[in-house]
mmCIF file with all atom_site columns, N, CA and C in Angstrom:
data_model
loop_
_atom_site.group_PDB
_atom_site.id
_atom_site.type_symbol
_atom_site.label_atom_id
_atom_site.label_alt_id
_atom_site.label_comp_id
_atom_site.label_asym_id
_atom_site.label_entity_id
_atom_site.label_seq_id
_atom_site.pdbx_PDB_ins_code
_atom_site.Cartn_x
_atom_site.Cartn_y
_atom_site.Cartn_z
_atom_site.occupancy
_atom_site.B_iso_or_equiv
_atom_site.pdbx_formal_charge
_atom_site.auth_seq_id
_atom_site.auth_comp_id
_atom_site.auth_asym_id
_atom_site.auth_atom_id
_atom_site.pdbx_PDB_model_num
ATOM 1   N N  . MET A 1 1  ? -93.754 -27.135 -24.962 1.00 86.00 ? 1  MET A N  1
ATOM 2   C CA . MET A 1 1  ? -93.594 -27.377 -23.746 1.00 86.00 ? 1  MET A CA 1
ATOM 3   C C  . MET A 1 1  ? -92.789 -26.853 -22.654 1.00 86.00 ? 1  MET A C  1
ATOM 4   N N  . LEU A 1 2  ? -93.006 -25.988 -21.526 1.00 91.00 ? 2  LEU A N  1
ATOM 5   C CA . LEU A 1 2  ? -92.902 -25.232 -20.745 1.00 91.00 ? 2  LEU A CA 1
ATOM 6   C C  . LEU A 1 2  ? -91.520 -24.724 -20.680 1.00 91.00 ? 2  LEU A C  1
ATOM 7   N N  . TYR A 1 3  ? -90.026 -26.150 -20.698 1.00 94.00 ? 3  TYR A N  1
ATOM 8   C CA . TYR A 1 3  ? -88.974 -25.975 -20.310 1.00 94.00 ? 3  TYR A CA 1
ATOM 9   C C  . TYR A 1 3  ? -88.497 -25.228 -22.058 1.00 94.00 ? 3  TYR A C  1
ATOM 10  N N  . GLU A 1 4  ? -88.553 -25.664 -23.158 1.00 96.00 ? 4  GLU A N  1
ATOM 11  C CA . GLU A 1 4  ? -88.378 -24.724 -24.294 1.00 96.00 ? 4  GLU A CA 1
ATOM 12  C C  . GLU A 1 4  ? -89.427 -23.610 -24.633 1.00 96.00 ? 4  GLU A C  1
ATOM 13  N N  . LYS A 1 5  ? -90.081 -23.343 -23.980 1.00 96.00 ? 5  LYS A N  1
ATOM 14  C CA . LYS A 1 5  ? -90.522 -21.905 -23.932 1.00 96.00 ? 5  LYS A CA 1
ATOM 15  C C  . LYS A 1 5  ? -89.189 -21.166 -23.656 1.00 96.00 ? 5  LYS A C  1
ATOM 16  N N  . VAL A 1 6  ? -89.468 -20.790 -22.257 1.00 97.00 ? 6  VAL A N  1
ATOM 17  C CA . VAL A 1 6  ? -88.501 -20.619 -20.702 1.00 97.00 ? 6  VAL A CA 1
ATOM 18  C C  . VAL A 1 6  ? -86.578 -20.671 -22.045 1.00 97.00 ? 6  VAL A C  1
ATOM 19  N N  . GLN A 1 7  ? -86.349 -21.510 -22.745 1.00 97.00 ? 7  GLN A N  1
ATOM 20  C CA . GLN A 1 7  ? -85.306 -21.566 -23.238 1.00 97.00 ? 7  GLN A CA 1
ATOM 21  C C  . GLN A 1 7  ? -85.125 -20.643 -24.111 1.00 97.00 ? 7  GLN A C  1
ATOM 22  N N  . ALA A 1 8  ? -86.330 -20.671 -24.732 1.00 97.00 ? 8  ALA A N  1
ATOM 23  C CA . ALA A 1 8  ? -86.302 -19.572 -25.785 1.00 97.00 ? 8  ALA A CA 1
ATOM 24  C C  . ALA A 1 8  ? -86.060 -17.697 -25.419 1.00 97.00 ? 8  ALA A C  1
ATOM 25  N N  . VAL A 1 9  ? -86.963 -18.388 -24.543 1.00 97.00 ? 9  VAL A N  1
ATOM 26  C CA . VAL A 1 9  ? -86.970 -16.473 -23.986 1.00 97.00 ? 9  VAL A CA 1
ATOM 27  C C  . VAL A 1 9  ? -85.202 -16.174 -23.231 1.00 97.00 ? 9  VAL A C  1
ATOM 28  N N  . LEU A 1 10 ? -85.094 -17.248 -22.974 1.00 97.00 ? 10 LEU A N  1
ATOM 29  C CA . LEU A 1 10 ? -83.660 -16.994 -22.464 1.00 97.00 ? 10 LEU A CA 1
ATOM 30  C C  . LEU A 1 10 ? -82.248 -16.245 -23.564 1.00 97.00 ? 10 LEU A C  1
ATOM 31  N N  . GLU A 1 11 ? -82.853 -17.283 -24.457 1.00 96.00 ? 11 GLU A N  1
ATOM 32  C CA . GLU A 1 11 ? -81.823 -16.881 -25.246 1.00 96.00 ? 11 GLU A CA 1
ATOM 33  C C  . GLU A 1 11 ? -82.021 -15.173 -26.212 1.00 96.00 ? 11 GLU A C  1
ATOM 34  N N  . LYS A 1 12 ? -83.108 -14.707 -25.728 1.00 94.00 ? 12 LYS A N  1
ATOM 35  C CA . LYS A 1 12 ? -83.086 -13.100 -25.904 1.00 94.00 ? 12 LYS A CA 1
ATOM 36  C C  . LYS A 1 12 ? -82.453 -12.372 -25.149 1.00 94.00 ? 12 LYS A C  1
ATOM 37  N N  . VAL A 1 13 ? -82.257 -13.136 -24.058 1.00 93.00 ? 13 VAL A N  1
ATOM 38  C CA . VAL A 1 13 ? -81.519 -11.584 -23.064 1.00 93.00 ? 13 VAL A CA 1
ATOM 39  C C  . VAL A 1 13 ? -80.429 -12.441 -22.947 1.00 93.00 ? 13 VAL A C  1
ATOM 40  N N  . ARG A 1 14 ? -80.007 -13.508 -23.294 1.00 94.00 ? 14 ARG A N  1
ATOM 41  C CA . ARG A 1 14 ? -78.654 -14.118 -23.237 1.00 94.00 ? 14 ARG A CA 1
ATOM 42  C C  . ARG A 1 14 ? -77.178 -13.016 -23.960 1.00 94.00 ? 14 ARG A C  1
ATOM 43  N N  . PRO A 1 15 ? -77.651 -12.106 -24.645 1.00 95.00 ? 15 PRO A N  1
ATOM 44  C CA . PRO A 1 15 ? -76.470 -11.319 -25.468 1.00 95.00 ? 15 PRO A CA 1
ATOM 45  C C  . PRO A 1 15 ? -76.359 -10.155 -24.909 1.00 95.00 ? 15 PRO A C  1
ATOM 46  N N  . MET A 1 16 ? -77.332 -10.279 -23.457 1.00 90.00 ? 16 MET A N  1
ATOM 47  C CA . MET A 1 16 ? -77.481 -8.690  -22.987 1.00 90.00 ? 16 MET A CA 1
ATOM 48  C C  . MET A 1 16 ? -76.621 -8.864  -21.965 1.00 90.00 ? 16 MET A C  1
ATOM 49  N N  . LEU A 1 17 ? -76.606 -10.306 -21.527 1.00 92.00 ? 17 LEU A N  1
ATOM 50  C CA . LEU A 1 17 ? -75.518 -10.221 -20.435 1.00 92.00 ? 17 LEU A CA 1
ATOM 51  C C  . LEU A 1 17 ? -74.333 -11.271 -21.301 1.00 92.00 ? 17 LEU A C  1
ATOM 52  N N  . GLN A 1 18 ? -74.107 -11.610 -22.394 1.00 94.00 ? 18 GLN A N  1
ATOM 53  C CA . GLN A 1 18 ? -72.807 -11.372 -22.678 1.00 94.00 ? 18 GLN A CA 1
ATOM 54  C C  . GLN A 1 18 ? -71.841 -10.643 -22.852 1.00 94.00 ? 18 GLN A C  1
ATOM 55  N N  . SER A 1 19 ? -73.109 -9.373  -22.962 1.00 93.00 ? 19 SER A N  1
ATOM 56  C CA . SER A 1 19 ? -72.005 -8.404  -23.239 1.00 93.00 ? 19 SER A CA 1
ATOM 57  C C  . SER A 1 19 ? -71.597 -7.744  -22.180 1.00 93.00 ? 19 SER A C  1
ATOM 58  N N  . ASP A 1 20 ? -71.356 -8.270  -20.737 1.00 89.00 ? 20 ASP A N  1
ATOM 59  C CA . ASP A 1 20 ? -71.227 -7.865  -19.928 1.00 89.00 ? 20 ASP A CA 1
ATOM 60  C C  . ASP A 1 20 ? -70.442 -8.766  -19.339 1.00 89.00 ? 20 ASP A C  1
ATOM 61  N N  . GLY A 1 21 ? -70.095 -9.751  -20.119 1.00 94.00 ? 21 GLY A N  1
ATOM 62  C CA . GLY A 1 21 ? -68.940 -11.386 -19.671 1.00 94.00 ? 21 GLY A CA 1
ATOM 63  C C  . GLY A 1 21 ? -69.500 -11.865 -18.355 1.00 94.00 ? 21 GLY A C  1
ATOM 64  N N  . GLY A 1 22 ? -71.568 -12.288 -18.528 1.00 93.00 ? 22 GLY A N  1
ATOM 65  C CA . GLY A 1 22 ? -71.866 -13.133 -17.579 1.00 93.00 ? 22 GLY A CA 1
ATOM 66  C C  . GLY A 1 22 ? -72.314 -13.984 -18.609 1.00 93.00 ? 22 GLY A C  1
ATOM 67  N N  . ASP A 1 23 ? -73.996 -14.903 -17.994 1.00 95.00 ? 23 ASP A N  1
ATOM 68  C CA . ASP A 1 23 ? -74.815 -15.807 -18.864 1.00 95.00 ? 23 ASP A CA 1
ATOM 69  C C  . ASP A 1 23 ? -75.822 -16.561 -18.018 1.00 95.00 ? 23 ASP A C  1
ATOM 70  N N  . VAL A 1 24 ? -76.307 -16.671 -18.497 1.00 95.00 ? 24 VAL A N  1
ATOM 71  C CA . VAL A 1 24 ? -77.115 -17.642 -17.778 1.00 95.00 ? 24 VAL A CA 1
ATOM 72  C C  . VAL A 1 24 ? -77.920 -18.790 -18.569 1.00 95.00 ? 24 VAL A C  1
ATOM 73  N N  . GLU A 1 25 ? -77.540 -20.111 -17.336 1.00 96.00 ? 25 GLU A N  1
ATOM 74  C CA . GLU A 1 25 ? -78.252 -21.710 -18.190 1.00 96.00 ? 25 GLU A CA 1
ATOM 75  C C  . GLU A 1 25 ? -79.097 -21.730 -17.251 1.00 96.00 ? 25 GLU A C  1
ATOM 76  N N  . LEU A 1 26 ? -80.746 -22.736 -18.007 1.00 97.00 ? 26 LEU A N  1
ATOM 77  C CA . LEU A 1 26 ? -81.345 -22.652 -16.723 1.00 97.00 ? 26 LEU A CA 1
ATOM 78  C C  . LEU A 1 26 ? -81.632 -24.454 -17.041 1.00 97.00 ? 26 LEU A C  1
ATOM 79  N N  . VAL A 1 27 ? -81.846 -24.455 -15.795 1.00 97.00 ? 27 VAL A N  1
ATOM 80  C CA . VAL A 1 27 ? -81.475 -25.380 -14.465 1.00 97.00 ? 27 VAL A CA 1
ATOM 81  C C  . VAL A 1 27 ? -83.083 -26.464 -15.097 1.00 97.00 ? 27 VAL A C  1
ATOM 82  N N  . ASP A 1 28 ? -83.844 -25.963 -14.780 1.00 97.00 ? 28 ASP A N  1
ATOM 83  C CA . ASP A 1 28 ? -85.165 -26.776 -14.099 1.00 97.00 ? 28 ASP A CA 1
ATOM 84  C C  . ASP A 1 28 ? -86.647 -26.024 -14.481 1.00 97.00 ? 28 ASP A C  1
ATOM 85  N N  . VAL A 1 29 ? -87.635 -26.788 -14.440 1.00 97.00 ? 29 VAL A N  1
ATOM 86  C CA . VAL A 1 29 ? -88.576 -25.244 -14.456 1.00 97.00 ? 29 VAL A CA 1
ATOM 87  C C  . VAL A 1 29 ? -89.553 -26.285 -13.810 1.00 97.00 ? 29 VAL A C  1
ATOM 88  N N  . THR A 1 30 ? -89.905 -26.066 -12.701 1.00 96.00 ? 30 THR A N  1
ATOM 89  C CA . THR A 1 30 ? -90.279 -26.837 -11.445 1.00 96.00 ? 30 THR A CA 1
ATOM 90  C C  . THR A 1 30 ? -91.906 -26.748 -11.975 1.00 96.00 ? 30 THR A C  1
ATOM 91  N N  . LYS A 1 31 ? -92.784 -28.092 -10.573 1.00 94.00 ? 31 LYS A N  1
ATOM 92  C CA . LYS A 1 31 ? -94.250 -28.373 -11.002 1.00 94.00 ? 31 LYS A CA 1
ATOM 93  C C  . LYS A 1 31 ? -94.895 -27.505 -10.857 1.00 94.00 ? 31 LYS A C  1
ATOM 94  N N  . SER A 1 32 ? -94.487 -26.258 -10.516 1.00 95.00 ? 32 SER A N  1
ATOM 95  C CA . SER A 1 32 ? -95.560 -24.629 -10.457 1.00 95.00 ? 32 SER A CA 1
ATOM 96  C C  . SER A 1 32 ? -94.833 -23.870 -10.475 1.00 95.00 ? 32 SER A C  1
ATOM 97  N N  . GLY A 1 33 ? -93.894 -23.899 -11.873 1.00 96.00 ? 33 GLY A N  1
ATOM 98  C CA . GLY A 1 33 ? -94.161 -22.723 -12.428 1.00 96.00 ? 33 GLY A CA 1
ATOM 99  C C  . GLY A 1 33 ? -92.617 -22.320 -11.896 1.00 96.00 ? 33 GLY A C  1
ATOM 100 N N  . ILE A 1 34 ? -91.431 -22.167 -11.450 1.00 97.00 ? 34 ILE A N  1
ATOM 101 C CA . ILE A 1 34 ? -90.708 -21.661 -10.618 1.00 97.00 ? 34 ILE A CA 1
ATOM 102 C C  . ILE A 1 34 ? -89.497 -21.980 -12.098 1.00 97.00 ? 34 ILE A C  1
ATOM 103 N N  . VAL A 1 35 ? -89.059 -20.920 -12.206 1.00 97.00 ? 35 VAL A N  1
ATOM 104 C CA . VAL A 1 35 ? -87.316 -21.133 -13.161 1.00 97.00 ? 35 VAL A CA 1
ATOM 105 C C  . VAL A 1 35 ? -86.509 -21.534 -12.420 1.00 97.00 ? 35 VAL A C  1
ATOM 106 N N  . GLN A 1 36 ? -86.138 -22.502 -12.578 1.00 98.00 ? 36 GLN A N  1
ATOM 107 C CA . GLN A 1 36 ? -84.435 -22.156 -11.680 1.00 98.00 ? 36 GLN A CA 1
ATOM 108 C C  . GLN A 1 36 ? -83.185 -21.881 -12.618 1.00 98.00 ? 36 GLN A C  1
ATOM 109 N N  . VAL A 1 37 ? -82.738 -21.166 -12.506 1.00 97.00 ? 37 VAL A N  1
ATOM 110 C CA . VAL A 1 37 ? -81.353 -20.688 -13.397 1.00 97.00 ? 37 VAL A CA 1
ATOM 111 C C  . VAL A 1 37 ? -80.363 -20.445 -12.746 1.00 97.00 ? 37 VAL A C  1
ATOM 112 N N  . ARG A 1 38 ? -78.790 -21.081 -13.770 1.00 96.00 ? 38 ARG A N  1
ATOM 113 C CA . ARG A 1 38 ? -77.568 -20.394 -13.232 1.00 96.00 ? 38 ARG A CA 1
ATOM 114 C C  . ARG A 1 38 ? -76.581 -19.142 -13.825 1.00 96.00 ? 38 ARG A C  1
ATOM 115 N N  . LEU A 1 39 ? -76.758 -18.584 -12.607 1.00 94.00 ? 39 LEU A N  1
ATOM 116 C CA . LEU A 1 39 ? -75.559 -17.513 -13.448 1.00 94.00 ? 39 LEU A CA 1
ATOM 117 C C  . LEU A 1 39 ? -74.101 -17.068 -13.614 1.00 94.00 ? 39 LEU A C  1
ATOM 118 N N  . THR A 1 40 ? -73.945 -17.471 -14.286 1.00 94.00 ? 40 THR A N  1
ATOM 119 C CA . THR A 1 40 ? -72.422 -18.027 -15.166 1.00 94.00 ? 40 THR A CA 1
ATOM 120 C C  . THR A 1 40 ? -71.935 -16.912 -15.120 1.00 94.00 ? 40 THR A C  1
ATOM 121 N N  . GLY A 1 41 ? -70.158 -16.735 -15.391 1.00 93.00 ? 41 GLY A N  1
ATOM 122 C CA . GLY A 1 41 ? -69.137 -16.348 -15.373 1.00 93.00 ? 41 GLY A CA 1
ATOM 123 C C  . GLY A 1 41 ? -68.792 -14.687 -15.019 1.00 93.00 ? 41 GLY A C  1
ATOM 124 N N  . ALA A 1 42 ? -69.210 -13.969 -15.200 1.00 91.00 ? 42 ALA A N  1
ATOM 125 C CA . ALA A 1 42 ? -68.766 -12.349 -14.351 1.00 91.00 ? 42 ALA A CA 1
ATOM 126 C C  . ALA A 1 42 ? -70.502 -12.630 -13.756 1.00 91.00 ? 42 ALA A C  1
ATOM 127 N N  . CYS A 1 43 ? -71.488 -13.089 -13.904 1.00 87.00 ? 43 CYS A N  1
ATOM 128 C CA . CYS A 1 43 ? -72.989 -12.490 -13.137 1.00 87.00 ? 43 CYS A CA 1
ATOM 129 C C  . CYS A 1 43 ? -72.983 -13.712 -11.924 1.00 87.00 ? 43 CYS A C  1
ATOM 130 N N  . LYS A 1 44 ? -72.769 -14.153 -12.039 1.00 87.00 ? 44 LYS A N  1
ATOM 131 C CA . LYS A 1 44 ? -71.522 -15.540 -11.188 1.00 87.00 ? 44 LYS A CA 1
ATOM 132 C C  . LYS A 1 44 ? -70.620 -14.769 -9.579  1.00 87.00 ? 44 LYS A C  1
ATOM 133 N N  . GLY A 1 45 ? -71.575 -14.472 -8.853  1.00 83.00 ? 45 GLY A N  1
ATOM 134 C CA . GLY A 1 45 ? -71.218 -13.830 -7.460  1.00 83.00 ? 45 GLY A CA 1
ATOM 135 C C  . GLY A 1 45 ? -71.282 -11.730 -7.644  1.00 83.00 ? 45 GLY A C  1
ATOM 136 N N  . CYS A 1 46 ? -71.557 -11.210 -8.750  1.00 84.00 ? 46 CYS A N  1
ATOM 137 C CA . CYS A 1 46 ? -72.041 -10.130 -9.145  1.00 84.00 ? 46 CYS A CA 1
ATOM 138 C C  . CYS A 1 46 ? -72.800 -9.692  -7.960  1.00 84.00 ? 46 CYS A C  1
ATOM 139 N N  . PRO A 1 47 ? -71.941 -7.656  -7.050  1.00 88.00 ? 47 PRO A N  1
ATOM 140 C CA . PRO A 1 47 ? -73.382 -8.065  -6.710  1.00 88.00 ? 47 PRO A CA 1
ATOM 141 C C  . PRO A 1 47 ? -74.965 -7.067  -7.287  1.00 88.00 ? 47 PRO A C  1
ATOM 142 N N  . MET A 1 48 ? -74.726 -6.733  -8.094  1.00 86.00 ? 48 MET A N  1
ATOM 143 C CA . MET A 1 48 ? -76.000 -6.959  -9.213  1.00 86.00 ? 48 MET A CA 1
ATOM 144 C C  . MET A 1 48 ? -76.118 -8.078  -9.509  1.00 86.00 ? 48 MET A C  1
ATOM 145 N N  . SER A 1 49 ? -76.722 -9.219  -9.363  1.00 89.00 ? 49 SER A N  1
ATOM 146 C CA . SER A 1 49 ? -76.638 -10.367 -9.973  1.00 89.00 ? 49 SER A CA 1
ATOM 147 C C  . SER A 1 49 ? -78.418 -10.070 -9.442  1.00 89.00 ? 49 SER A C  1
ATOM 148 N N  . GLN A 1 50 ? -77.949 -10.405 -8.405  1.00 88.00 ? 50 GLN A N  1
ATOM 149 C CA . GLN A 1 50 ? -80.020 -9.859  -8.191  1.00 88.00 ? 50 GLN A CA 1
ATOM 150 C C  . GLN A 1 50 ? -80.995 -9.683  -8.513  1.00 88.00 ? 50 GLN A C  1
ATOM 151 N N  . MET A 1 51 ? -80.284 -7.826  -9.023  1.00 89.00 ? 51 MET A N  1
ATOM 152 C CA . MET A 1 51 ? -81.566 -6.982  -9.932  1.00 89.00 ? 51 MET A CA 1
ATOM 153 C C  . MET A 1 51 ? -81.387 -7.944  -11.067 1.00 89.00 ? 51 MET A C  1
ATOM 154 N N  . THR A 1 52 ? -80.400 -7.976  -11.556 1.00 89.00 ? 52 THR A N  1
ATOM 155 C CA . THR A 1 52 ? -80.454 -8.729  -12.540 1.00 89.00 ? 52 THR A CA 1
ATOM 156 C C  . THR A 1 52 ? -81.684 -9.733  -13.438 1.00 89.00 ? 52 THR A C  1
ATOM 157 N N  . LEU A 1 53 ? -81.763 -10.837 -12.139 1.00 91.00 ? 53 LEU A N  1
ATOM 158 C CA . LEU A 1 53 ? -82.342 -11.948 -12.031 1.00 91.00 ? 53 LEU A CA 1
ATOM 159 C C  . LEU A 1 53 ? -83.705 -11.152 -11.913 1.00 91.00 ? 53 LEU A C  1
ATOM 160 N N  . LYS A 1 54 ? -83.974 -10.387 -10.990 1.00 90.00 ? 54 LYS A N  1
ATOM 161 C CA . LYS A 1 54 ? -85.268 -9.828  -11.020 1.00 90.00 ? 54 LYS A CA 1
ATOM 162 C C  . LYS A 1 54 ? -85.719 -8.938  -12.076 1.00 90.00 ? 54 LYS A C  1
ATOM 163 N N  . ASN A 1 55 ? -85.165 -7.886  -12.084 1.00 89.00 ? 55 ASN A N  1
ATOM 164 C CA . ASN A 1 55 ? -85.684 -6.741  -13.190 1.00 89.00 ? 55 ASN A CA 1
ATOM 165 C C  . ASN A 1 55 ? -85.363 -7.071  -14.258 1.00 89.00 ? 55 ASN A C  1
ATOM 166 N N  . GLY A 1 56 ? -84.371 -8.153  -14.877 1.00 91.00 ? 56 GLY A N  1
ATOM 167 C CA . GLY A 1 56 ? -84.345 -8.390  -15.909 1.00 91.00 ? 56 GLY A CA 1
ATOM 168 C C  . GLY A 1 56 ? -84.996 -9.683  -17.130 1.00 91.00 ? 56 GLY A C  1
ATOM 169 N N  . ILE A 1 57 ? -83.979 -10.584 -16.321 1.00 95.00 ? 57 ILE A N  1
ATOM 170 C CA . ILE A 1 57 ? -84.431 -12.407 -16.664 1.00 95.00 ? 57 ILE A CA 1
ATOM 171 C C  . ILE A 1 57 ? -85.772 -12.660 -16.243 1.00 95.00 ? 57 ILE A C  1
ATOM 172 N N  . GLU A 1 58 ? -86.185 -12.249 -14.320 1.00 96.00 ? 58 GLU A N  1
ATOM 173 C CA . GLU A 1 58 ? -87.494 -12.762 -14.566 1.00 96.00 ? 58 GLU A CA 1
ATOM 174 C C  . GLU A 1 58 ? -88.902 -11.896 -15.088 1.00 96.00 ? 58 GLU A C  1
ATOM 175 N N  . ARG A 1 59 ? -88.557 -10.619 -15.232 1.00 96.00 ? 59 ARG A N  1
ATOM 176 C CA . ARG A 1 59 ? -89.819 -9.671  -15.989 1.00 96.00 ? 59 ARG A CA 1
ATOM 177 C C  . ARG A 1 59 ? -90.146 -9.947  -17.266 1.00 96.00 ? 59 ARG A C  1
ATOM 178 N N  . ILE A 1 60 ? -88.563 -10.049 -18.188 1.00 96.00 ? 60 ILE A N  1
ATOM 179 C CA . ILE A 1 60 ? -88.906 -11.134 -19.674 1.00 96.00 ? 60 ILE A CA 1
ATOM 180 C C  . ILE A 1 60 ? -89.449 -12.346 -19.139 1.00 96.00 ? 60 ILE A C  1
ATOM 181 N N  . VAL A 1 61 ? -88.969 -13.596 -18.447 1.00 97.00 ? 61 VAL A N  1
ATOM 182 C CA . VAL A 1 61 ? -89.954 -14.256 -18.789 1.00 97.00 ? 61 VAL A CA 1
ATOM 183 C C  . VAL A 1 61 ? -91.228 -14.199 -18.588 1.00 97.00 ? 61 VAL A C  1
ATOM 184 N N  . LEU A 1 62 ? -91.656 -13.655 -17.214 1.00 97.00 ? 62 LEU A N  1
ATOM 185 C CA . LEU A 1 62 ? -92.735 -13.786 -16.487 1.00 97.00 ? 62 LEU A CA 1
ATOM 186 C C  . LEU A 1 62 ? -93.806 -12.868 -17.917 1.00 97.00 ? 62 LEU A C  1
ATOM 187 N N  . LYS A 1 63 ? -93.225 -12.392 -17.915 1.00 97.00 ? 63 LYS A N  1
ATOM 188 C CA . LYS A 1 63 ? -93.968 -11.366 -20.027 1.00 97.00 ? 63 LYS A CA 1
ATOM 189 C C  . LYS A 1 63 ? -93.916 -12.288 -20.558 1.00 97.00 ? 63 LYS A C  1
ATOM 190 N N  . GLU A 1 64 ? -93.678 -13.308 -20.961 1.00 97.00 ? 64 GLU A N  1
ATOM 191 C CA . GLU A 1 64 ? -93.428 -13.735 -22.634 1.00 97.00 ? 64 GLU A CA 1
ATOM 192 C C  . GLU A 1 64 ? -93.970 -15.226 -22.104 1.00 97.00 ? 64 GLU A C  1
ATOM 193 N N  . VAL A 1 65 ? -93.778 -15.720 -21.059 1.00 97.00 ? 65 VAL A N  1
ATOM 194 C CA . VAL A 1 65 ? -93.939 -17.318 -20.765 1.00 97.00 ? 65 VAL A CA 1
ATOM 195 C C  . VAL A 1 65 ? -95.485 -17.084 -19.592 1.00 97.00 ? 65 VAL A C  1
ATOM 196 N N  . ALA A 1 66 ? -96.824 -17.574 -19.865 1.00 95.00 ? 66 ALA A N  1
ATOM 197 C CA . ALA A 1 66 ? -97.258 -17.345 -18.727 1.00 95.00 ? 66 ALA A CA 1
ATOM 198 C C  . ALA A 1 66 ? -97.797 -18.178 -18.082 1.00 95.00 ? 66 ALA A C  1
ATOM 199 N N  . GLU A 1 67 ? -97.417 -19.416 -18.129 1.00 96.00 ? 67 GLU A N  1
ATOM 200 C CA . GLU A 1 67 ? -96.979 -19.884 -17.242 1.00 96.00 ? 67 GLU A CA 1
ATOM 201 C C  . GLU A 1 67 ? -95.530 -19.806 -15.994 1.00 96.00 ? 67 GLU A C  1
ATOM 202 N N  . ALA A 1 68 ? -95.012 -19.362 -16.541 1.00 97.00 ? 68 ALA A N  1
ATOM 203 C CA . ALA A 1 68 ? -93.830 -19.157 -14.978 1.00 97.00 ? 68 ALA A CA 1
ATOM 204 C C  . ALA A 1 68 ? -94.131 -18.177 -14.253 1.00 97.00 ? 68 ALA A C  1
ATOM 205 N N  . LYS A 1 69 ? -94.343 -18.335 -12.758 1.00 97.00 ? 69 LYS A N  1
ATOM 206 C CA . LYS A 1 69 ? -94.646 -17.709 -11.907 1.00 97.00 ? 69 LYS A CA 1
ATOM 207 C C  . LYS A 1 69 ? -93.387 -16.958 -11.378 1.00 97.00 ? 69 LYS A C  1
ATOM 208 N N  . GLY A 1 70 ? -92.176 -17.733 -11.156 1.00 97.00 ? 70 GLY A N  1
ATOM 209 C CA . GLY A 1 70 ? -91.122 -16.877 -10.592 1.00 97.00 ? 70 GLY A CA 1
ATOM 210 C C  . GLY A 1 70 ? -89.597 -17.218 -11.684 1.00 97.00 ? 70 GLY A C  1
ATOM 211 N N  . VAL A 1 71 ? -89.284 -16.280 -11.384 1.00 97.00 ? 71 VAL A N  1
ATOM 212 C CA . VAL A 1 71 ? -87.272 -17.284 -11.674 1.00 97.00 ? 71 VAL A CA 1
ATOM 213 C C  . VAL A 1 71 ? -86.632 -17.153 -10.246 1.00 97.00 ? 71 VAL A C  1
ATOM 214 N N  . GLU A 1 72 ? -85.924 -18.704 -10.101 1.00 96.00 ? 72 GLU A N  1
ATOM 215 C CA . GLU A 1 72 ? -84.701 -17.923 -8.862  1.00 96.00 ? 72 GLU A CA 1
ATOM 216 C C  . GLU A 1 72 ? -83.326 -18.825 -10.054 1.00 96.00 ? 72 GLU A C  1
ATOM 217 N N  . ALA A 1 73 ? -82.566 -18.199 -9.135  1.00 93.00 ? 73 ALA A N  1
ATOM 218 C CA . ALA A 1 73 ? -81.342 -19.023 -9.221  1.00 93.00 ? 73 ALA A CA 1
ATOM 219 C C  . ALA A 1 73 ? -80.886 -19.491 -8.114  1.00 93.00 ? 73 ALA A C  1
ATOM 220 N N  . VAL A 1 74 ? -80.208 -20.955 -8.675  1.00 93.00 ? 74 VAL A N  1
ATOM 221 C CA . VAL A 1 74 ? -79.624 -22.108 -7.511  1.00 93.00 ? 74 VAL A CA 1
ATOM 222 C C  . VAL A 1 74 ? -78.033 -22.127 -8.246  1.00 93.00 ? 74 VAL A C  1
ATOM 223 N N  . ASP A 1 75 ? -77.650 -22.413 -7.356  1.00 83.00 ? 75 ASP A N  1
ATOM 224 C CA . ASP A 1 75 ? -76.350 -23.075 -7.643  1.00 83.00 ? 75 ASP A CA 1
ATOM 225 C C  . ASP A 1 75 ? -76.097 -24.401 -8.104  1.00 83.00 ? 75 ASP A C  1
#
């Protein structure tokens, strides 16, 4: 299932985020393939979080999960 695939990919990027005091949690994967995540810890509210989301998390998710169309942060 798509949700489990995305969760497995997030487990790969989680140590990178945790090393900076942050984390990511999977909220949902929409029917249209948009992965919704919540950035927590130091990532929440960090000025670099959008860059982390797009250049880090989204890039890896899109590379490893063909069905994913994008990643967005939700509160």
